[in-house]
Amino acid sequence: MPVAIDPAEDLAAAIHQITLSSSDADYIDQLAPLLKDARNDGHRAGHIIQALNSVSAEREAAIERMCNTNHQEFVNSVNQLLRVREGTVNLTAEILSLSQSIQASTEKLAEQKKALVDSRGVRQNVDEATKALNICLEVLRLANQVHDLLARKSHYAALRALDELQNVHLREVSRYKIAEMIEKSVPATQRLIAEAVMADLNTWLYRIREASQYMGEVAFYHTNMRRNRHEERVKEDEYLNKFRINSAIELVADEGDEFDILNDDETEIKVDFSPLFEAMHIYETLGRMDEFRSEYGATRRRQKELLIPSSLNLLEEEDEDLSGFLESIAGFAIVERATMRRTENLRTSVDVDELWDSMCQSAIALISNGLHTIDSDEKLLKIKGRIALFLQAMESWEYSVTSINTLLLTLFDKYSQLLKKRFSEDFQEIVATDDYMPMPINTLDEYDKVVNVSWYTSDKPREELTFPCVLPFSQMYPLCCIDIRNFLNQMYLFSDDNFQRSSVIDETLKNSLDDLLCEKVCKMLVERLSSQYPGQIVQILTNLEHFEIACKELEVLLFEARSSSSATGPITLNATEHFRAGKKTAEKRIFELVNSKIDDLIETAEYDWESTKPASDVSNYMQELTRYLSNIMSSVLLGLPTEIKELIYFDALSHAATMILSLPLDDAVKRISPCAIKTFAADVQFLSNFVDTLSNPILHENLDELLQTVHLMETDNPLEFYDVSQRNKKFGRVNREHGPILLEKVTQGAGVTQERSGVDKMLNRMGFGRGKGRGADGTGSGADD
């Protein structure tokens, strides 16, 4: 590159350098500063132009010198150039001719090429059309394959094929109309798949519902087998009796006999959940799981309603109606629980328990409505057995049985009423048909049977008994004892491992037994005390005595057999007090009869209280009275316990003494003669001698007042009665009010005796005789007519 031009140098030299530049760029770069300076300085611009013109002239001169030197060569070159030009023209003509020939062939070739291009385009279009057609045919084949799979029940495969068709193959033909048509049909196809799988699921559910009863029957059978195995284990180990069916201990002990009710070859039960799983998977794939869950729940609720009949016939001999109903519920509930365990987010425990509660309430309503038709406790016990088996089977599937336990409580109430009614009729018949005579026993075997069923202990050892013999109670007592034991046993039959209200059984048993004993035994016996036959009253009293003993034994028995472990304290039967009160009533009734007889005998006493001659013999009424007291002790009262006999005798003698004492105290008796006192004292002494023969000092105390009163009437010094010290010593048992009255009558009677004696003598002298007055035996002084 030339060096930079200094503006101070000569312009000619600068122009010269510019012309020597090797390129236009250098020329421009060197000329630009000069032109810039020339624009600012007009004089300098003129110099530049001159310099340039000078350079141009020098160059033209140089060219001219070169031309002048080489002219001939230039001419030769021109000639040669002309020849060349001529050849070039010829060549040009040939080239033009060749070009025309080539153009002609090229046009033909272009036409052929155009035809070829057109044919290739058509072929390409055909190929593309063929390819598009094949792709569309493949799409149609896949679409048809979805329907074929659907027809073959391959629902999930159909859904997978539809998904592949939609997400893969339709994208390849997305520019074609068929893609749009198939795309629009995809939702409809999905609905077809969903409906088909739901139809298959409904068919599966229908079959499951049809098999529910059989499944429940098998569940009941195996639950009963578990019961039997548990009972066998309890026999071997009493400790296991503390654990009920479905307890942890029982489940562990029964592990060796595991049984899958949903898959058992022996019972031919095969519950395949594949249709359910497939339906769930398909609906989940379709994003319609909530819809499926809702529809499945609604279907199960409808099926549940189909299980519930309008009514139940509880009177069937084999309980087929009730059993079938409970088995159907059990099978349905088992499938529900198994479905919940095998699936996720399909059936919640709330859904399953809601259906279970609904079925339980329906069962409770149906059974409760039919209870009024049952009048047999045995039938009700069978029904309870089926329900208890149902509960135990369902407990093993973790279902709550609280509401059914309430139904069992209702059944037990009905059962206890029927049982009470039946035994009430039995007791009533036993009491009404009894002969009320001591029960004869002819053999030791009969004696053992009676002792085994009744609460009776003989005074003699069994080995010392001689037969035939007579037991103190009548036949009704052992018969009632048999019924009492049967009643207890049948009441406890209702209690088992599944009845959780053992305290209710204990309380109901106590109350029912109390009512039976009080109303149908004790009350009826007390009503029969109105009899006028002392022997029958005595037998009733004896029976009441033994029933009281039996009640005490029953209290102990009920306490030991009490099934509720939470109950505390002793058991007291109201019947015990009722029988005790009945005994007192019977004793009073015997007192009444005995005292009434004593009253009748004493009313026959005929004393002439103003007689002047004592009776030669004991009064007839006194002889009859002592004979009656002797006979009743040795016959009628013989079967009574000693203490009761003594009490009756004590009361009878006390009453007799009171009634005898009332004879001289009668207001009609104004005066009592000494002879009448002797007669009266002789009768009293006869009674006292009779009592002495009984060898019971306590009984003799009843006569103390009577004897002291007679002694007071016989005393020669009546003033001793008014002396406190003497009275307490000699007449301490004499009534303070009666003593003065009798002394007054005796004092009046002493004067009457003298008057009667004088009158008699005068009448005799006048020829009139006075007959003897009659005493109780018809003797004694009295006026003759």
PDB file of N, CA and C in Angstrom, residues 575-650:
ATOM      1  N   ALA A 575     -91.377 -65.213  97.245  1.00  0.00           N
ATOM      2  CA  ALA A 575     -92.217 -66.370  97.551  1.00  0.00           C
ATOM      3  C   ALA A 575     -91.892 -66.964  98.908  1.00  0.00           C
ATOM      4  N   THR A 576     -90.630 -66.839  99.319  1.00  0.00           N
ATOM      5  CA  THR A 576     -90.264 -67.374 100.638  1.00  0.00           C
ATOM      6  C   THR A 576     -91.105 -66.729 101.722  1.00  0.00           C
ATOM      7  N   GLU A 577     -91.213 -65.405 101.658  1.00  0.00           N
ATOM      8  CA  GLU A 577     -92.012 -64.700 102.645  1.00  0.00           C
ATOM      9  C   GLU A 577     -93.501 -64.986 102.453  1.00  0.00           C
ATOM     10  N   HIS A 578     -93.925 -65.161 101.198  1.00  0.00           N
ATOM     11  CA  HIS A 578     -95.329 -65.478 100.944  1.00  0.00           C
ATOM     12  C   HIS A 578     -95.703 -66.827 101.545  1.00  0.00           C
ATOM     13  N   PHE A 579     -94.830 -67.826 101.356  1.00  0.00           N
ATOM     14  CA  PHE A 579     -95.127 -69.138 101.941  1.00  0.00           C
ATOM     15  C   PHE A 579     -95.082 -69.073 103.470  1.00  0.00           C
ATOM     16  N   ARG A 580     -94.165 -68.261 103.972  1.00  0.00           N
ATOM     17  CA  ARG A 580     -94.102 -68.109 105.431  1.00  0.00           C
ATOM     18  C   ARG A 580     -95.388 -67.457 105.933  1.00  0.00           C
ATOM     19  N   ALA A 581     -95.839 -66.424 105.226  1.00  0.00           N
ATOM     20  CA  ALA A 581     -97.096 -65.782 105.599  1.00  0.00           C
ATOM     21  C   ALA A 581     -98.271 -66.739 105.404  1.00  0.00           C
ATOM     22  N   GLY A 582     -98.198 -67.570 104.345  1.00  0.00           N
ATOM     23  CA  GLY A 582     -99.246 -68.555 104.124  1.00  0.00           C
ATOM     24  C   GLY A 582     -99.296 -69.571 105.254  1.00  0.00           C
ATOM     25  N   LYS A 583     -98.107 -69.945 105.745  1.00  0.00           N
ATOM     26  CA  LYS A 583     -98.067 -70.845 106.908  1.00  0.00           C
ATOM     27  C   LYS A 583     -98.797 -70.233 108.092  1.00  0.00           C
ATOM     28  N   LYS A 584     -98.527 -68.956 108.322  1.00  0.00           N
ATOM     29  CA  LYS A 584     -99.179 -68.288 109.447  1.00  0.00           C
ATOM     30  C   LYS A 584    -100.691 -68.238 109.234  1.00  0.00           C
ATOM     31  N   THR A 585    -101.083 -67.994 107.972  1.00  0.00           N
ATOM     32  CA  THR A 585    -102.510 -67.981 107.672  1.00  0.00           C
ATOM     33  C   THR A 585    -103.117 -69.363 107.902  1.00  0.00           C
ATOM     34  N   ALA A 586    -102.373 -70.397 107.476  1.00  0.00           N
ATOM     35  CA  ALA A 586    -102.872 -71.759 107.698  1.00  0.00           C
ATOM     36  C   ALA A 586    -102.939 -72.070 109.182  1.00  0.00           C
ATOM     37  N   GLU A 587    -101.916 -71.638 109.909  1.00  0.00           N
ATOM     38  CA  GLU A 587    -101.934 -71.858 111.355  1.00  0.00           C
ATOM     39  C   GLU A 587    -103.134 -71.158 111.981  1.00  0.00           C
ATOM     40  N   LYS A 588    -103.370 -69.911 111.524  1.00  0.00           N
ATOM     41  CA  LYS A 588    -104.524 -69.184 112.056  1.00  0.00           C
ATOM     42  C   LYS A 588    -105.821 -69.908 111.707  1.00  0.00           C
ATOM     43  N   ARG A 589    -105.829 -70.457 110.465  1.00  0.00           N
ATOM     44  CA  ARG A 589    -107.039 -71.155 110.057  1.00  0.00           C
ATOM     45  C   ARG A 589    -107.249 -72.407 110.901  1.00  0.00           C
ATOM     46  N   ILE A 590    -106.156 -73.117 111.198  1.00  0.00           N
ATOM     47  CA  ILE A 590    -106.265 -74.283 112.083  1.00  0.00           C
ATOM     48  C   ILE A 590    -106.711 -73.835 113.461  1.00  0.00           C
ATOM     49  N   PHE A 591    -106.115 -72.728 113.919  1.00  0.00           N
ATOM     50  CA  PHE A 591    -106.546 -72.185 115.217  1.00  0.00           C
ATOM     51  C   PHE A 591    -108.040 -71.899 115.201  1.00  0.00           C
ATOM     52  N   GLU A 592    -108.465 -71.295 114.071  1.00  0.00           N
ATOM     53  CA  GLU A 592    -109.887 -70.938 113.976  1.00  0.00           C
ATOM     54  C   GLU A 592    -110.757 -72.187 114.041  1.00  0.00           C
ATOM     55  N   LEU A 593    -110.368 -73.215 113.264  1.00  0.00           N
ATOM     56  CA  LEU A 593    -111.177 -74.423 113.251  1.00  0.00           C
ATOM     57  C   LEU A 593    -111.159 -75.119 114.616  1.00  0.00           C
ATOM     58  N   VAL A 594    -109.942 -75.224 115.170  1.00  0.00           N
ATOM     59  CA  VAL A 594    -109.848 -75.878 116.482  1.00  0.00           C
ATOM     60  C   VAL A 594    -110.603 -75.072 117.531  1.00  0.00           C
ATOM     61  N   ASN A 595    -110.369 -73.779 117.520  1.00  0.00           N
ATOM     62  CA  ASN A 595    -111.039 -72.917 118.503  1.00  0.00           C
ATOM     63  C   ASN A 595    -112.543 -72.904 118.284  1.00  0.00           C
ATOM     64  N   SER A 596    -112.917 -72.961 116.988  1.00  0.00           N
ATOM     65  CA  SER A 596    -114.357 -72.999 116.714  1.00  0.00           C
ATOM     66  C   SER A 596    -114.983 -74.271 117.283  1.00  0.00           C
ATOM     67  N   LYS A 597    -114.250 -75.383 117.115  1.00  0.00           N
ATOM     68  CA  LYS A 597    -114.756 -76.645 117.674  1.00  0.00           C
ATOM     69  C   LYS A 597    -114.786 -76.567 119.193  1.00  0.00           C
ATOM     70  N   ILE A 598    -113.739 -75.970 119.765  1.00  0.00           N
ATOM     71  CA  ILE A 598    -113.714 -75.796 121.225  1.00  0.00           C
ATOM     72  C   ILE A 598    -114.886 -74.926 121.669  1.00  0.00           C
ATOM     73  N   ASP A 599    -115.141 -73.858 120.908  1.00  0.00           N
ATOM     74  CA  ASP A 599    -116.270 -72.986 121.247  1.00  0.00           C
ATOM     75  C   ASP A 599    -117.577 -73.766 121.199  1.00  0.00           C
ATOM     76  N   ASP A 600    -117.708 -74.593 120.146  1.00  0.00           N
ATOM     77  CA  ASP A 600    -118.941 -75.366 120.024  1.00  0.00           C
ATOM     78  C   ASP A 600    -119.119 -76.319 121.213  1.00  0.00           C
ATOM     79  N   LEU A 601    -118.017 -76.925 121.620  1.00  0.00           N
ATOM     80  CA  LEU A 601    -118.090 -77.856 122.748  1.00  0.00           C
ATOM     81  C   LEU A 601    -118.383 -77.133 124.055  1.00  0.00           C
ATOM     82  N   ILE A 602    -117.691 -76.004 124.257  1.00  0.00           N
ATOM     83  CA  ILE A 602    -117.890 -75.267 125.507  1.00  0.00           C
ATOM     84  C   ILE A 602    -119.278 -74.644 125.561  1.00  0.00           C
ATOM     85  N   GLU A 603    -119.817 -74.310 124.367  1.00  0.00           N
ATOM     86  CA  GLU A 603    -121.175 -73.758 124.355  1.00  0.00           C
ATOM     87  C   GLU A 603    -122.204 -74.778 124.818  1.00  0.00           C
ATOM     88  N   THR A 604    -121.843 -76.046 124.794  1.00  0.00           N
ATOM     89  CA  THR A 604    -122.786 -77.075 125.259  1.00  0.00           C
ATOM     90  C   THR A 604    -122.759 -77.230 126.777  1.00  0.00           C
ATOM     91  N   ALA A 605    -121.833 -76.525 127.409  1.00  0.00           N
ATOM     92  CA  ALA A 605    -121.743 -76.615 128.876  1.00  0.00           C
ATOM     93  C   ALA A 605    -123.010 -76.050 129.518  1.00  0.00           C
ATOM     94  N   GLU A 606    -123.581 -76.797 130.502  1.00  0.00           N
ATOM     95  CA  GLU A 606    -124.795 -76.354 131.192  1.00  0.00           C
ATOM     96  C   GLU A 606    -124.536 -76.432 132.698  1.00  0.00           C
ATOM     97  N   TYR A 607    -124.182 -75.330 133.265  1.00  0.00           N
ATOM     98  CA  TYR A 607    -123.927 -75.254 134.712  1.00  0.00           C
ATOM     99  C   TYR A 607    -125.130 -74.593 135.411  1.00  0.00           C
ATOM    100  N   ASP A 608    -125.514 -75.180 136.497  1.00  0.00           N
ATOM    101  CA  ASP A 608    -126.499 -74.525 137.378  1.00  0.00           C
ATOM    102  C   ASP A 608    -125.695 -73.836 138.458  1.00  0.00           C
ATOM    103  N   TRP A 609    -125.443 -72.548 138.201  1.00  0.00           N
ATOM    104  CA  TRP A 609    -124.544 -71.814 139.088  1.00  0.00           C
ATOM    105  C   TRP A 609    -125.136 -71.590 140.483  1.00  0.00           C
ATOM    106  N   GLU A 610    -126.409 -71.928 140.650  1.00  0.00           N
ATOM    107  CA  GLU A 610    -127.021 -71.779 141.964  1.00  0.00           C
ATOM    108  C   GLU A 610    -127.399 -73.145 142.570  1.00  0.00           C
ATOM    109  N   SER A 611    -126.756 -74.186 142.044  1.00  0.00           N
ATOM    110  CA  SER A 611    -127.085 -75.532 142.508  1.00  0.00           C
ATOM    111  C   SER A 611    -126.674 -75.719 143.977  1.00  0.00           C
ATOM    112  N   THR A 612    -127.391 -76.633 144.614  1.00  0.00           N
ATOM    113  CA  THR A 612    -127.105 -76.925 146.030  1.00  0.00           C
ATOM    114  C   THR A 612    -126.415 -78.260 146.212  1.00  0.00           C
ATOM    115  N   LYS A 613    -126.151 -78.915 145.052  1.00  0.00           N
ATOM    116  CA  LYS A 613    -125.491 -80.207 145.135  1.00  0.00           C
ATOM    117  C   LYS A 613    -124.475 -80.314 144.007  1.00  0.00           C
ATOM    118  N   PRO A 614    -123.237 -80.684 144.295  1.00  0.00           N
ATOM    119  CA  PRO A 614    -122.232 -80.787 143.240  1.00  0.00           C
ATOM    120  C   PRO A 614    -122.509 -81.983 142.333  1.00  0.00           C
ATOM    121  N   ALA A 615    -121.997 -81.896 141.090  1.00  0.00           N
ATOM    122  CA  ALA A 615    -122.182 -82.976 140.110  1.00  0.00           C
ATOM    123  C   ALA A 615    -121.344 -84.166 140.530  1.00  0.00           C
ATOM    124  N   SER A 616    -121.894 -85.326 140.214  1.00  0.00           N
ATOM    125  CA  SER A 616    -121.192 -86.554 140.607  1.00  0.00           C
ATOM    126  C   SER A 616    -120.104 -86.962 139.613  1.00  0.00           C
ATOM    127  N   ASP A 617    -120.117 -86.392 138.416  1.00  0.00           N
ATOM    128  CA  ASP A 617    -119.134 -86.774 137.392  1.00  0.00           C
ATOM    129  C   ASP A 617    -118.719 -85.539 136.594  1.00  0.00           C
ATOM    130  N   VAL A 618    -117.661 -85.717 135.851  1.00  0.00           N
ATOM    131  CA  VAL A 618    -117.164 -84.618 135.003  1.00  0.00           C
ATOM    132  C   VAL A 618    -118.189 -84.327 133.917  1.00  0.00           C
ATOM    133  N   SER A 619    -118.340 -83.076 133.576  1.00  0.00           N
ATOM    134  CA  SER A 619    -119.315 -82.655 132.562  1.00  0.00           C
ATOM    135  C   SER A 619    -119.004 -83.310 131.217  1.00  0.00           C
ATOM    136  N   ASN A 620    -120.081 -83.528 130.475  1.00  0.00           N
ATOM    137  CA  ASN A 620    -119.915 -84.152 129.143  1.00  0.00           C
ATOM    138  C   ASN A 620    -119.077 -83.277 128.207  1.00  0.00           C
ATOM    139  N   TYR A 621    -119.295 -81.981 128.250  1.00  0.00           N
ATOM    140  CA  TYR A 621    -118.570 -81.106 127.325  1.00  0.00           C
ATOM    141  C   TYR A 621    -117.082 -81.171 127.582  1.00  0.00           C
ATOM    142  N   MET A 622    -116.702 -81.331 128.873  1.00  0.00           N
ATOM    143  CA  MET A 622    -115.283 -81.407 129.212  1.00  0.00           C
ATOM    144  C   MET A 622    -114.687 -82.731 128.727  1.00  0.00           C
ATOM    145  N   GLN A 623    -115.467 -83.790 128.844  1.00  0.00           N
ATOM    146  CA  GLN A 623    -114.975 -85.063 128.334  1.00  0.00           C
ATOM    147  C   GLN A 623    -114.803 -85.004 126.804  1.00  0.00           C
ATOM    148  N   GLU A 624    -115.795 -84.393 126.131  1.00  0.00           N
ATOM    149  CA  GLU A 624    -115.699 -84.254 124.674  1.00  0.00           C
ATOM    150  C   GLU A 624    -114.530 -83.343 124.277  1.00  0.00           C
ATOM    151  N   LEU A 625    -114.324 -82.324 125.070  1.00  0.00           N
ATOM    152  CA  LEU A 625    -113.249 -81.381 124.770  1.00  0.00           C
ATOM    153  C   LEU A 625    -111.891 -82.057 124.866  1.00  0.00           C
ATOM    154  N   THR A 626    -111.651 -82.761 125.938  1.00  0.00           N
ATOM    155  CA  THR A 626    -110.354 -83.434 126.095  1.00  0.00           C
ATOM    156  C   THR A 626    -110.175 -84.537 125.069  1.00  0.00           C
ATOM    157  N   ARG A 627    -111.312 -85.227 124.754  1.00  0.00           N
ATOM    158  CA  ARG A 627    -111.229 -86.272 123.731  1.00  0.00           C
ATOM    159  C   ARG A 627    -110.871 -85.657 122.365  1.00  0.00           C
ATOM    160  N   TYR A 628    -111.458 -84.525 122.072  1.00  0.00           N
ATOM    161  CA  TYR A 628    -111.180 -83.843 120.796  1.00  0.00           C
ATOM    162  C   TYR A 628    -109.726 -83.396 120.733  1.00  0.00           C
ATOM    163  N   LEU A 629    -109.256 -82.800 121.823  1.00  0.00           N
ATOM    164  CA  LEU A 629    -107.865 -82.349 121.847  1.00  0.00           C
ATOM    165  C   LEU A 629    -106.904 -83.522 121.723  1.00  0.00           C
ATOM    166  N   SER A 630    -107.248 -84.642 122.315  1.00  0.00           N
ATOM    167  CA  SER A 630    -106.396 -85.826 122.211  1.00  0.00           C
ATOM    168  C   SER A 630    -106.396 -86.386 120.792  1.00  0.00           C
ATOM    169  N   ASN A 631    -107.574 -86.457 120.210  1.00  0.00           N
ATOM    170  CA  ASN A 631    -107.682 -87.015 118.862  1.00  0.00           C
ATOM    171  C   ASN A 631    -106.990 -86.138 117.824  1.00  0.00           C
ATOM    172  N   ILE A 632    -107.168 -84.845 117.924  1.00  0.00           N
ATOM    173  CA  ILE A 632    -106.573 -83.948 116.925  1.00  0.00           C
ATOM    174  C   ILE A 632    -105.059 -83.980 116.999  1.00  0.00           C
ATOM    175  N   MET A 633    -104.544 -84.213 118.199  1.00  0.00           N
ATOM    176  CA  MET A 633    -103.098 -84.288 118.348  1.00  0.00           C
ATOM    177  C   MET A 633    -102.560 -85.588 117.743  1.00  0.00           C
ATOM    178  N   SER A 634    -103.304 -86.657 117.885  1.00  0.00           N
ATOM    179  CA  SER A 634    -102.814 -87.966 117.450  1.00  0.00           C
ATOM    180  C   SER A 634    -103.197 -88.295 116.010  1.00  0.00           C
ATOM    181  N   SER A 635    -104.032 -87.479 115.410  1.00  0.00           N
ATOM    182  CA  SER A 635    -104.455 -87.808 114.046  1.00  0.00           C
ATOM    183  C   SER A 635    -104.284 -86.614 113.092  1.00  0.00           C
ATOM    184  N   VAL A 636    -105.083 -85.604 113.299  1.00  0.00           N
ATOM    185  CA  VAL A 636    -105.098 -84.482 112.352  1.00  0.00           C
ATOM    186  C   VAL A 636    -103.775 -83.740 112.351  1.00  0.00           C
ATOM    187  N   LEU A 637    -103.269 -83.455 113.533  1.00  0.00           N
ATOM    188  CA  LEU A 637    -102.046 -82.664 113.632  1.00  0.00           C
ATOM    189  C   LEU A 637    -100.790 -83.509 113.651  1.00  0.00           C
ATOM    190  N   LEU A 638    -100.942 -84.791 113.416  1.00  0.00           N
ATOM    191  CA  LEU A 638     -99.794 -85.686 113.558  1.00  0.00           C
ATOM    192  C   LEU A 638     -98.684 -85.363 112.546  1.00  0.00           C
ATOM    193  N   GLY A 639     -99.076 -84.996 111.336  1.00  0.00           N
ATOM    194  CA  GLY A 639     -98.070 -84.751 110.309  1.00  0.00           C
ATOM    195  C   GLY A 639     -97.379 -83.413 110.400  1.00  0.00           C
ATOM    196  N   LEU A 640     -97.821 -82.550 111.284  1.00  0.00           N
ATOM    197  CA  LEU A 640     -97.206 -81.216 111.381  1.00  0.00           C
ATOM    198  C   LEU A 640     -95.881 -81.289 112.124  1.00  0.00           C
ATOM    199  N   PRO A 641     -95.023 -80.349 111.860  1.00  0.00           N
ATOM    200  CA  PRO A 641     -93.790 -80.272 112.646  1.00  0.00           C
ATOM    201  C   PRO A 641     -94.122 -80.073 114.121  1.00  0.00           C
ATOM    202  N   THR A 642     -93.224 -80.543 114.964  1.00  0.00           N
ATOM    203  CA  THR A 642     -93.471 -80.522 116.410  1.00  0.00           C
ATOM    204  C   THR A 642     -93.757 -79.120 116.921  1.00  0.00           C
ATOM    205  N   GLU A 643     -92.961 -78.144 116.438  1.00  0.00           N
ATOM    206  CA  GLU A 643     -93.149 -76.794 116.946  1.00  0.00           C
ATOM    207  C   GLU A 643     -94.510 -76.230 116.570  1.00  0.00           C
ATOM    208  N   ILE A 644     -95.004 -76.594 115.366  1.00  0.00           N
ATOM    209  CA  ILE A 644     -96.323 -76.099 114.952  1.00  0.00           C
ATOM    210  C   ILE A 644     -97.414 -76.800 115.754  1.00  0.00           C
ATOM    211  N   LYS A 645     -97.240 -78.101 115.957  1.00  0.00           N
ATOM    212  CA  LYS A 645     -98.234 -78.824 116.769  1.00  0.00           C
ATOM    213  C   LYS A 645     -98.310 -78.234 118.173  1.00  0.00           C
ATOM    214  N   GLU A 646     -97.158 -77.975 118.755  1.00  0.00           N
ATOM    215  CA  GLU A 646     -97.152 -77.407 120.098  1.00  0.00           C
ATOM    216  C   GLU A 646     -97.785 -76.023 120.114  1.00  0.00           C
ATOM    217  N   LEU A 647     -97.505 -75.259 119.049  1.00  0.00           N
ATOM    218  CA  LEU A 647     -98.085 -73.923 118.989  1.00  0.00           C
ATOM    219  C   LEU A 647     -99.601 -73.995 118.886  1.00  0.00           C
ATOM    220  N   ILE A 648    -100.085 -74.918 118.024  1.00  0.00           N
ATOM    221  CA  ILE A 648    -101.537 -75.070 117.884  1.00  0.00           C
ATOM    222  C   ILE A 648    -102.156 -75.554 119.194  1.00  0.00           C
ATOM    223  N   TYR A 649    -101.495 -76.511 119.818  1.00  0.00           N
ATOM    224  CA  TYR A 649    -102.006 -77.018 121.081  1.00  0.00           C
ATOM    225  C   TYR A 649    -101.991 -75.942 122.159  1.00  0.00           C
ATOM    226  N   PHE A 650    -100.933 -75.177 122.139  1.00  0.00           N
ATOM    227  CA  PHE A 650    -100.810 -74.094 123.108  1.00  0.00           C
ATOM    228  C   PHE A 650    -101.946 -73.108 122.927  1.00  0.00           C
TER     229      PHE A 650
END
